Coordinates of C-alpha atoms in Angstrom, one line a residue:
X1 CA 18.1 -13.6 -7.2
X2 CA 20.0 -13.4 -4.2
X3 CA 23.4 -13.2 -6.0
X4 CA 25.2 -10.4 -4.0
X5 CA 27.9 -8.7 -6.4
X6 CA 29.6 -5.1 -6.1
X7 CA 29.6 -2.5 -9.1
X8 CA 32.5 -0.2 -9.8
X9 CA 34.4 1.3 -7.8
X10 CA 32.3 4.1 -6.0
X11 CA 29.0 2.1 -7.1
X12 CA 26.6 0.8 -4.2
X13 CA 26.8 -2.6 -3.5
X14 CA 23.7 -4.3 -5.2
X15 CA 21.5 -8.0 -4.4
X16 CA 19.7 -9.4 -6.8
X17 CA 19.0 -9.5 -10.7
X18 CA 21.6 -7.3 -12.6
X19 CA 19.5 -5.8 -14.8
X20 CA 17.2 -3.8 -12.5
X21 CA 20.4 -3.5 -10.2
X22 CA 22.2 -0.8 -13.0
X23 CA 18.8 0.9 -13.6
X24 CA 18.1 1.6 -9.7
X25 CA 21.7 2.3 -8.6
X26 CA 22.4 5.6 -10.9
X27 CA 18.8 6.7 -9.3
X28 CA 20.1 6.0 -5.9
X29 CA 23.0 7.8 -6.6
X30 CA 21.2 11.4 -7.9
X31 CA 19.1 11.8 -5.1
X32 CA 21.7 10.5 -2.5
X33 CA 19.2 7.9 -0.7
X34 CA 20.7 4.8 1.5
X35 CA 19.2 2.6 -0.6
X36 CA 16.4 1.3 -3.0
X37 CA 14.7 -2.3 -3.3
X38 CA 12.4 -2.6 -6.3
X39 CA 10.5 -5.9 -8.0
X40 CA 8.7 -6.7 -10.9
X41 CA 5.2 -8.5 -10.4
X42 CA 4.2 -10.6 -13.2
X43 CA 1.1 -13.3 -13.2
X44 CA 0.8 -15.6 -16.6
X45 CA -1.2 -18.3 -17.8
X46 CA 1.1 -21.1 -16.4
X47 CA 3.3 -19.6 -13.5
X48 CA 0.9 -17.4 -11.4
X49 CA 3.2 -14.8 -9.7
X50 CA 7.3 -14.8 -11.3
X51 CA 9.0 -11.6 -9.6
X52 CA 12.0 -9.9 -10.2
X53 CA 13.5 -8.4 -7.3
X54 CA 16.8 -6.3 -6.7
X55 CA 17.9 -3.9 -3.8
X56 CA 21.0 -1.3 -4.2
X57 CA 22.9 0.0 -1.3
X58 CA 23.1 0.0 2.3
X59 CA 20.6 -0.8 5.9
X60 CA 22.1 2.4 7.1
X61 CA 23.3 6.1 6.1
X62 CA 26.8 6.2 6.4
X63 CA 27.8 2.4 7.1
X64 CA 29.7 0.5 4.5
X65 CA 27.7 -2.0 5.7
X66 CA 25.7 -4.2 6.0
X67 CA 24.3 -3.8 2.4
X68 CA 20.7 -4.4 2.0
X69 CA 19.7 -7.6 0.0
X70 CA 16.3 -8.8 -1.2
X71 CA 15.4 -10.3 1.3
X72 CA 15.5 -7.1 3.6
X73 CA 12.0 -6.6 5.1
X74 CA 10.7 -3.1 4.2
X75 CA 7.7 -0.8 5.9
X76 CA 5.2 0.0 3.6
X77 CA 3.1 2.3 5.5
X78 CA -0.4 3.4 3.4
X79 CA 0.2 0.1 1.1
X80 CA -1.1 -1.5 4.1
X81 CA -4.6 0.0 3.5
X82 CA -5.3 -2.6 0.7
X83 CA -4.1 -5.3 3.1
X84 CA -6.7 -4.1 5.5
X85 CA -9.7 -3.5 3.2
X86 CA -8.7 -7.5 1.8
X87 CA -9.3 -8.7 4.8
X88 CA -12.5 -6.7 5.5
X89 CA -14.1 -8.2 2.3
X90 CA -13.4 -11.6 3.3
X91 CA -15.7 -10.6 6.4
X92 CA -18.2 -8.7 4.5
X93 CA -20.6 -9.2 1.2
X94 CA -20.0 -6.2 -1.0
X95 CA -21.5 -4.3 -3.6
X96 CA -25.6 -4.0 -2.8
X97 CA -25.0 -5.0 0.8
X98 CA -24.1 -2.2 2.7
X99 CA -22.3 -2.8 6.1
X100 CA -22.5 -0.1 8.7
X101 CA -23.4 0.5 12.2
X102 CA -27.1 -0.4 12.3
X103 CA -28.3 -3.0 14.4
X104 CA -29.4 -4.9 11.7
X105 CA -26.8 -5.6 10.4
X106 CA -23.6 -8.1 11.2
X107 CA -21.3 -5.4 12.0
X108 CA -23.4 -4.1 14.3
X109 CA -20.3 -1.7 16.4
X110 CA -19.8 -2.2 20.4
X111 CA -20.3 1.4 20.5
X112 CA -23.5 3.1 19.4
X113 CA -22.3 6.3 17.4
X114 CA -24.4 9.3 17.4
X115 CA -26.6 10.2 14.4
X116 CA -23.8 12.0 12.4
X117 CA -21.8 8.6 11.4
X118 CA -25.4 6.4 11.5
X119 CA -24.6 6.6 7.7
X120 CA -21.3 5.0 7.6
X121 CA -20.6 2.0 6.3
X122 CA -17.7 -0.4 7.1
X123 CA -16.1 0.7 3.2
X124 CA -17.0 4.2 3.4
X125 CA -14.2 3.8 5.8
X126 CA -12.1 1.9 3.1
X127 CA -12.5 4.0 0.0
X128 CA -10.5 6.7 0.0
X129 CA -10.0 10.0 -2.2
X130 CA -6.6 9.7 -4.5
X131 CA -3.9 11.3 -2.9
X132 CA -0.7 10.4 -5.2
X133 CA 2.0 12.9 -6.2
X134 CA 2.2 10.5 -9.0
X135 CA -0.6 12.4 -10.8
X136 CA 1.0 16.2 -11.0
X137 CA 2.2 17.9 -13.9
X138 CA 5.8 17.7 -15.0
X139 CA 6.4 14.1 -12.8
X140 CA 8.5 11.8 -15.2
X141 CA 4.9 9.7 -14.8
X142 CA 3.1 12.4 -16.4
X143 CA 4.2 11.1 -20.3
X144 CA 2.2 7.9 -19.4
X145 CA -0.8 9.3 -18.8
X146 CA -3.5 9.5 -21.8
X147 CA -6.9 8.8 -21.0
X148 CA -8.3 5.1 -21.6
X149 CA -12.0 4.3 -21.6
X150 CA -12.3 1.3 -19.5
X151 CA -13.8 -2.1 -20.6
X152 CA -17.4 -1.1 -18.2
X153 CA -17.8 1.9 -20.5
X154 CA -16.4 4.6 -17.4
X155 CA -14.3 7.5 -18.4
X156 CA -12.2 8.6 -15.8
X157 CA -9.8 11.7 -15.8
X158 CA -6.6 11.3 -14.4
X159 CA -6.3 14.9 -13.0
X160 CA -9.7 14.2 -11.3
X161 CA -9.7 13.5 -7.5
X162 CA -11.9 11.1 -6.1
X163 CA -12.8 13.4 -3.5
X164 CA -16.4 12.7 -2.9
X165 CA -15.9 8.7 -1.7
X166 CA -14.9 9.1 1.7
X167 CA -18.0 10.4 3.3
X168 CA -17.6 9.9 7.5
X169 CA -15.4 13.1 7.8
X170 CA -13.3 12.0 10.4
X171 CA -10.0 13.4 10.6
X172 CA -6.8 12.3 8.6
X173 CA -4.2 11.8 11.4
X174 CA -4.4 11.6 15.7
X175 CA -4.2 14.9 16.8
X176 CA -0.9 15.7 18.8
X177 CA -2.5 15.3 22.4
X178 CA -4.2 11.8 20.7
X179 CA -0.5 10.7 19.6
X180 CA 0.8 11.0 23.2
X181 CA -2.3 10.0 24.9
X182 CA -1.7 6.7 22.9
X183 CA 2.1 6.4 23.1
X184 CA 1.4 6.9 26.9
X185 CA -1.2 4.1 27.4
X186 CA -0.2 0.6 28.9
X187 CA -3.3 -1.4 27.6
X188 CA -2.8 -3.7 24.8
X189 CA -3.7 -2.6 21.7
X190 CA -6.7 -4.0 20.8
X191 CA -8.1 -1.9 23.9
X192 CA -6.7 0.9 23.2
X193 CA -8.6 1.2 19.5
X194 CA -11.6 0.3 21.6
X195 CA -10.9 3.8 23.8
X196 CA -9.8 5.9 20.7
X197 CA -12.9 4.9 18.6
X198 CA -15.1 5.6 21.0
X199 CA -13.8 9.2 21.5
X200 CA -13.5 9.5 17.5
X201 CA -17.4 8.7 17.3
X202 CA -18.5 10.9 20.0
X203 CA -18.0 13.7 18.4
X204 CA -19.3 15.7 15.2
X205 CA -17.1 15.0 12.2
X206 CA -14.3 17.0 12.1
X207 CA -13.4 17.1 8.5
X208 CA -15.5 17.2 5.0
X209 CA -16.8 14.3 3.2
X210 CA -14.0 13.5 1.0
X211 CA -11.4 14.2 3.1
X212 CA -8.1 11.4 3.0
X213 CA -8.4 10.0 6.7
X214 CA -5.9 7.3 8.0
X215 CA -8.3 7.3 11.5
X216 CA -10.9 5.2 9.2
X217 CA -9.0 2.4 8.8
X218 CA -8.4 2.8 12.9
X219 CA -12.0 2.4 13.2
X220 CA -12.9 -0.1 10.4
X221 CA -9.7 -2.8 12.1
X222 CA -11.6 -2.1 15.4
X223 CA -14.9 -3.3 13.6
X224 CA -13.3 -6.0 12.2
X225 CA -11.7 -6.8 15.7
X226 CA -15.2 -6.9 17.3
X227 CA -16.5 -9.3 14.5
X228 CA -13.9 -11.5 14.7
X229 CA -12.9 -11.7 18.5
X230 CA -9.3 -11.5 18.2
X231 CA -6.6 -8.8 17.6
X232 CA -6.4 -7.0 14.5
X233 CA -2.8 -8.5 13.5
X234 CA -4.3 -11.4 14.3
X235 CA -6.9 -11.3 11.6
X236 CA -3.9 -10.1 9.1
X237 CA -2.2 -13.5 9.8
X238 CA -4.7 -15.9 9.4
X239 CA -7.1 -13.9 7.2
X240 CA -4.0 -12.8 4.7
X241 CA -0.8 -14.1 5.9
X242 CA -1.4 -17.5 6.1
X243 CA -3.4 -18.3 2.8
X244 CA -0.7 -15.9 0.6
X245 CA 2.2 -18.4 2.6
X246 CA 3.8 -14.4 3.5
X247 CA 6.1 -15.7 6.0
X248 CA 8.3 -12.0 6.4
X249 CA 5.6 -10.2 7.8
X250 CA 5.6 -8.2 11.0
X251 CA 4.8 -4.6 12.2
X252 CA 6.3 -1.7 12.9
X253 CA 9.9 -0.3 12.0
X254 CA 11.8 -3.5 10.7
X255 CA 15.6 -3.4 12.0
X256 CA 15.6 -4.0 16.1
X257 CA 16.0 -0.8 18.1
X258 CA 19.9 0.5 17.6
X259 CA 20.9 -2.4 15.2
X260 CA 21.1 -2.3 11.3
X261 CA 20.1 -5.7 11.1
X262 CA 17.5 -4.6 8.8
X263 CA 17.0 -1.0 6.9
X264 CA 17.2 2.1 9.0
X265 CA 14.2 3.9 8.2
X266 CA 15.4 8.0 8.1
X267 CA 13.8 10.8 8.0
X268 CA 13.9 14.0 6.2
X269 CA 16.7 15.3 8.6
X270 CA 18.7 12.2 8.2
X271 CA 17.5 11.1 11.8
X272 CA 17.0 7.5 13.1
X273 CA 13.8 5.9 14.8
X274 CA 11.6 3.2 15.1
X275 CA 2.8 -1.0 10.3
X276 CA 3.3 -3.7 8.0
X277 CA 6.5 -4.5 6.4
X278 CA 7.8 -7.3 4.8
X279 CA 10.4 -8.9 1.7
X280 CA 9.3 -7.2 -1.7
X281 CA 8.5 -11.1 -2.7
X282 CA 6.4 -11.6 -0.2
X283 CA 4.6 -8.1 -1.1
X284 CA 4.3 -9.3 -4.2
X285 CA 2.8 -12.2 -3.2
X286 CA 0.1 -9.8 -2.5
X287 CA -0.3 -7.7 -5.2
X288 CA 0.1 -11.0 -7.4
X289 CA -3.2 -11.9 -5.8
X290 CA -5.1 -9.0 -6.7
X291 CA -4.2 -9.5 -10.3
X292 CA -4.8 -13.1 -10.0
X293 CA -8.2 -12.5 -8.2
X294 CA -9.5 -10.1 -11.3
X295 CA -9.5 -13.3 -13.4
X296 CA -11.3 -15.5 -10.6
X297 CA -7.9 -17.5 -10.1
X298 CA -7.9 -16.4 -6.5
X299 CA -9.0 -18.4 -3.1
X300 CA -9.2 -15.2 -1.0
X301 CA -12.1 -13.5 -3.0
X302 CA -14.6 -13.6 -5.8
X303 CA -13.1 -11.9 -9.2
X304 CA -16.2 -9.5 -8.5
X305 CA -15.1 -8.7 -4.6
X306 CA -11.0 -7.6 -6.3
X307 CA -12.9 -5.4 -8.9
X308 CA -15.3 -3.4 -6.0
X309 CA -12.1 -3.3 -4.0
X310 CA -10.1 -2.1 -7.0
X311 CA -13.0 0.7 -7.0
X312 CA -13.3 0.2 -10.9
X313 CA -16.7 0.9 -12.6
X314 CA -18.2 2.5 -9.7
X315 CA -19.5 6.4 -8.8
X316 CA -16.9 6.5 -5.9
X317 CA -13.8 7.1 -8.0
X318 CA -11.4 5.2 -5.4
X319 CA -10.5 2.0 -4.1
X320 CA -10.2 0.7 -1.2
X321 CA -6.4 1.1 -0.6
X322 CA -5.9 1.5 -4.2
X323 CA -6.3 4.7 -6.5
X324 CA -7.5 4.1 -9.5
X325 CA -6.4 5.8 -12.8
X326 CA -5.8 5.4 -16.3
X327 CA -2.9 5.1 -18.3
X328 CA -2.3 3.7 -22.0
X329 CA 0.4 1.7 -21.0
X330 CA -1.5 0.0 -18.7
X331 CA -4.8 -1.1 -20.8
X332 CA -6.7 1.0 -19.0
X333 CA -7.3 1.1 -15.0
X334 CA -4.2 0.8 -13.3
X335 CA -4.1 0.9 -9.5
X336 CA -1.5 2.7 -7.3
X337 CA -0.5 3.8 -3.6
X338 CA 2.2 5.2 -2.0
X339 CA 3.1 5.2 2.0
X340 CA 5.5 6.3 4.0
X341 CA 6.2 6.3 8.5
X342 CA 7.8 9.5 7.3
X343 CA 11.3 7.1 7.9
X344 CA 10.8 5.1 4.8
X345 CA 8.7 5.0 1.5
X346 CA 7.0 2.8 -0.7
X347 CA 4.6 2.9 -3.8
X348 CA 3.0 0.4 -6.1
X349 CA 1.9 0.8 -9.3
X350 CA -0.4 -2.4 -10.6
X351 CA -1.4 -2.6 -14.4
X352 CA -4.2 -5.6 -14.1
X353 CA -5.2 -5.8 -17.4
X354 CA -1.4 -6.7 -18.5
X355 CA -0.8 -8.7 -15.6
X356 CA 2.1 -6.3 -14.3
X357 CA 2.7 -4.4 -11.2
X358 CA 6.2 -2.4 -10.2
X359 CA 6.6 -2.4 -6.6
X360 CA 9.4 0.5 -5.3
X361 CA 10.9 0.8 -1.6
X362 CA 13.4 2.8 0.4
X363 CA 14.6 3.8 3.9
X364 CA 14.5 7.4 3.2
X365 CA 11.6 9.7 3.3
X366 CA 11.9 13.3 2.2
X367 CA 10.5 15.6 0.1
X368 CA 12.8 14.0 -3.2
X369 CA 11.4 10.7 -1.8
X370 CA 8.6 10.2 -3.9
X371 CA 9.7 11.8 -6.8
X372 CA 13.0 9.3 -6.8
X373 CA 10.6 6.4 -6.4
X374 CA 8.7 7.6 -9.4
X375 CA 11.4 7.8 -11.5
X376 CA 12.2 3.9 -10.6
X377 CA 8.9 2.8 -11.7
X378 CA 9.5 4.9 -15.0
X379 CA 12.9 3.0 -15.8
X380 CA 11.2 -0.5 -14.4
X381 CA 8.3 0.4 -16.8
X382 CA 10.5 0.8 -19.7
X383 CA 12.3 -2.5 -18.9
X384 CA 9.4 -4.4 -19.0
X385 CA 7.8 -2.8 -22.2
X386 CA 10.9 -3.6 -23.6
X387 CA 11.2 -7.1 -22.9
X388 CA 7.8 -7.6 -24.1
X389 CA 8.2 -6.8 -27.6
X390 CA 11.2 -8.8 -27.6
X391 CA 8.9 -11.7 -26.6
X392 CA 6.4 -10.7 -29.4

């Protein structure tokens, strides 16, 4: 790892190990992105997290350099959600404990919401319905897909979405007016979720149950922000951060406005602009944990806490920022999410059972995006299977 070397003549510069170097770079190549970082997440009985990480290509669209390397921090958009919901159960008992608004009970909200969301709980705001393009017919993912009964005796069906989870209705994105309201405001942010939570909750929801709603993690971090007195990034970093040792973490767009001094997110024009992103190791510190946690060899959480999170063996059919599916491959449940800034893209695919999770970025986001991505996790899949029957 960290072993910068150059390919042929006319082949991206690549950082990292060689092997996942010559599968990502071809893939690069085909669907013309600036560049793709990629890692293998493996826990074992001795050494708990060994990842393999390699990044192809270059900060910025056009620029001979610099070339990214692994340790580049990337924006993971939606991947953030589990991030969030981790640090919500560390706040909260799950399972027959319900937190919501009442008074009754610890979460008990600075703002009294009308009788339309008295219902919600703190993870009806963190369970989400799947919404993965990983799932439709024809993807290169599709030929992993058979169905698996899981070990608690649930059947799930891959092509089934787990719409009916996510019962508040609120909306899935600010409205335009919300987004320049917001962009517009000087108070710090903390207050600002304080003002747009309060408008969210005054009135009727605006969606169906079911409906896939970034604006429920708004209002669960300002929950969690109230509870714990202190800014919501603040909660990351000593609820998450700190324990996981993820030292690369910060928020928003990575490079500094105008530099390339870390990847250019671009959009589906090719255009340049400025949540969470971080090194792939340090994200896969992170996922690490959640496998770790399954097998109760996890500080953060009880073994039971990563399986409600993981949304396995339950009538919601989701997770809280993790969709649940099953695959053959996989042993059963594996967990996945995508995100994207609509400048760069992400997605993780985690097999807990086997103790494996592929982890895919890029500083591109179009409508090839995803499917590109998906194709990496295929050839990182097949590079692992591999390697494990040599080891048998």
């Amino acid at each position: 790892m960290g072993s910068h070397f150059t390919l042929p003549k006319g082949v991206a510069p690549c950082d990292g190990d060689a092997a996942l170097c010559a599968l990502l770079e071809p893939i690069r190549a085909r669907y013309d992105l600036p560049s793709f970082a990629a890692a293998i997440v493996t826990i074992g009985e001795r050494a708990d997290v060994c990842t393999r990480i390699c990044a192809v290509g270059y900060r910025q669209r056009g620029a001979a350099k610099p070339a990214v390397t692994v340790n580049d921090r990337w924006h993971i958009g939606s991947n953030t959600k589990a991030m969030t919901a981790t640090v919500a159960a560390r706040y909260a008992a799950v399972g027959d404990v319900v937190v919501g608004f009442s008074r009754s009970s610890s979460f008990f909200f600075f703002f009294t919401p009308p009788s339309y969301y008295a219902s919600t709980s703190l993870f009806s705001l963190l369970n989400q319905p799947g919404r993965t393009r990983s799932t439709e017919l024809g993807h290169p993912c599709e030929r992993l897909l058979p169905q698996v009964r899981l070990p608690c005796g649930r059947f799930v069906d891959h092509t089934a979405s787990a719409a009916h989870s996510y019962q508040s209705g609120l909306a899935a994105n600010l409205s335009v007016a919300q987004t320049a309201r917001a962009r517009a405001s000087q108070s710090e942010l903390r207050q600002q979720r304080r003002q747009l939570v309060a408008r969210l909750l005054s009135s009727p929801p605006s969606e169906s149950p079911g409906t896939y709603s970034n604006l429920g993690f708004v209002v669960a971090a300002a929950m969690l922000e109230e509870v714990a007195n202190c800014s919501f990034r603040e909660l990351l970093q000593r609820e998450l951060f700190a324990p996981l040792g993820v030292q690369s973490a910060g928020f928003g767009q990575s490079n500094t406005a105008g530099r390339a001094d870390q990847p250019v997110g671009h959009g589906a024009d090719g255009a340049l602009a400025g949540r969470v992103h971080l090194t792939l190791a340090d994200w896969g510190r992170f996922v690490g944990e959640h496998m770790l946690g399954r097998r109760a060899r996890s500080d953060l959480l009880p073994a039971s806490t990563f399986v409600f999170l993981h949304g396995e063996c339950s009538d919601r059919g989701s997770g809280s920022g993790w969709i649940p599916l099953t695959r053959e491959w996989a042993g059963g449940l594996a967990l996945t999410h995508s995100g994207s800034n609509t400048l760069n893209y992400a997605v993780v695919w985690m097999a807990p059972e086997r103790g494996v999770a592929f982890l895919v970025c890029t500083n591109q986001a179009n409508e090839q995006t995803a499917k590109a991505c998906d194709e990496v996790v295929v050839a990182l899949l097949d590079l692992w299977k591999s390697t494990q029957r040599r080891a048998q």
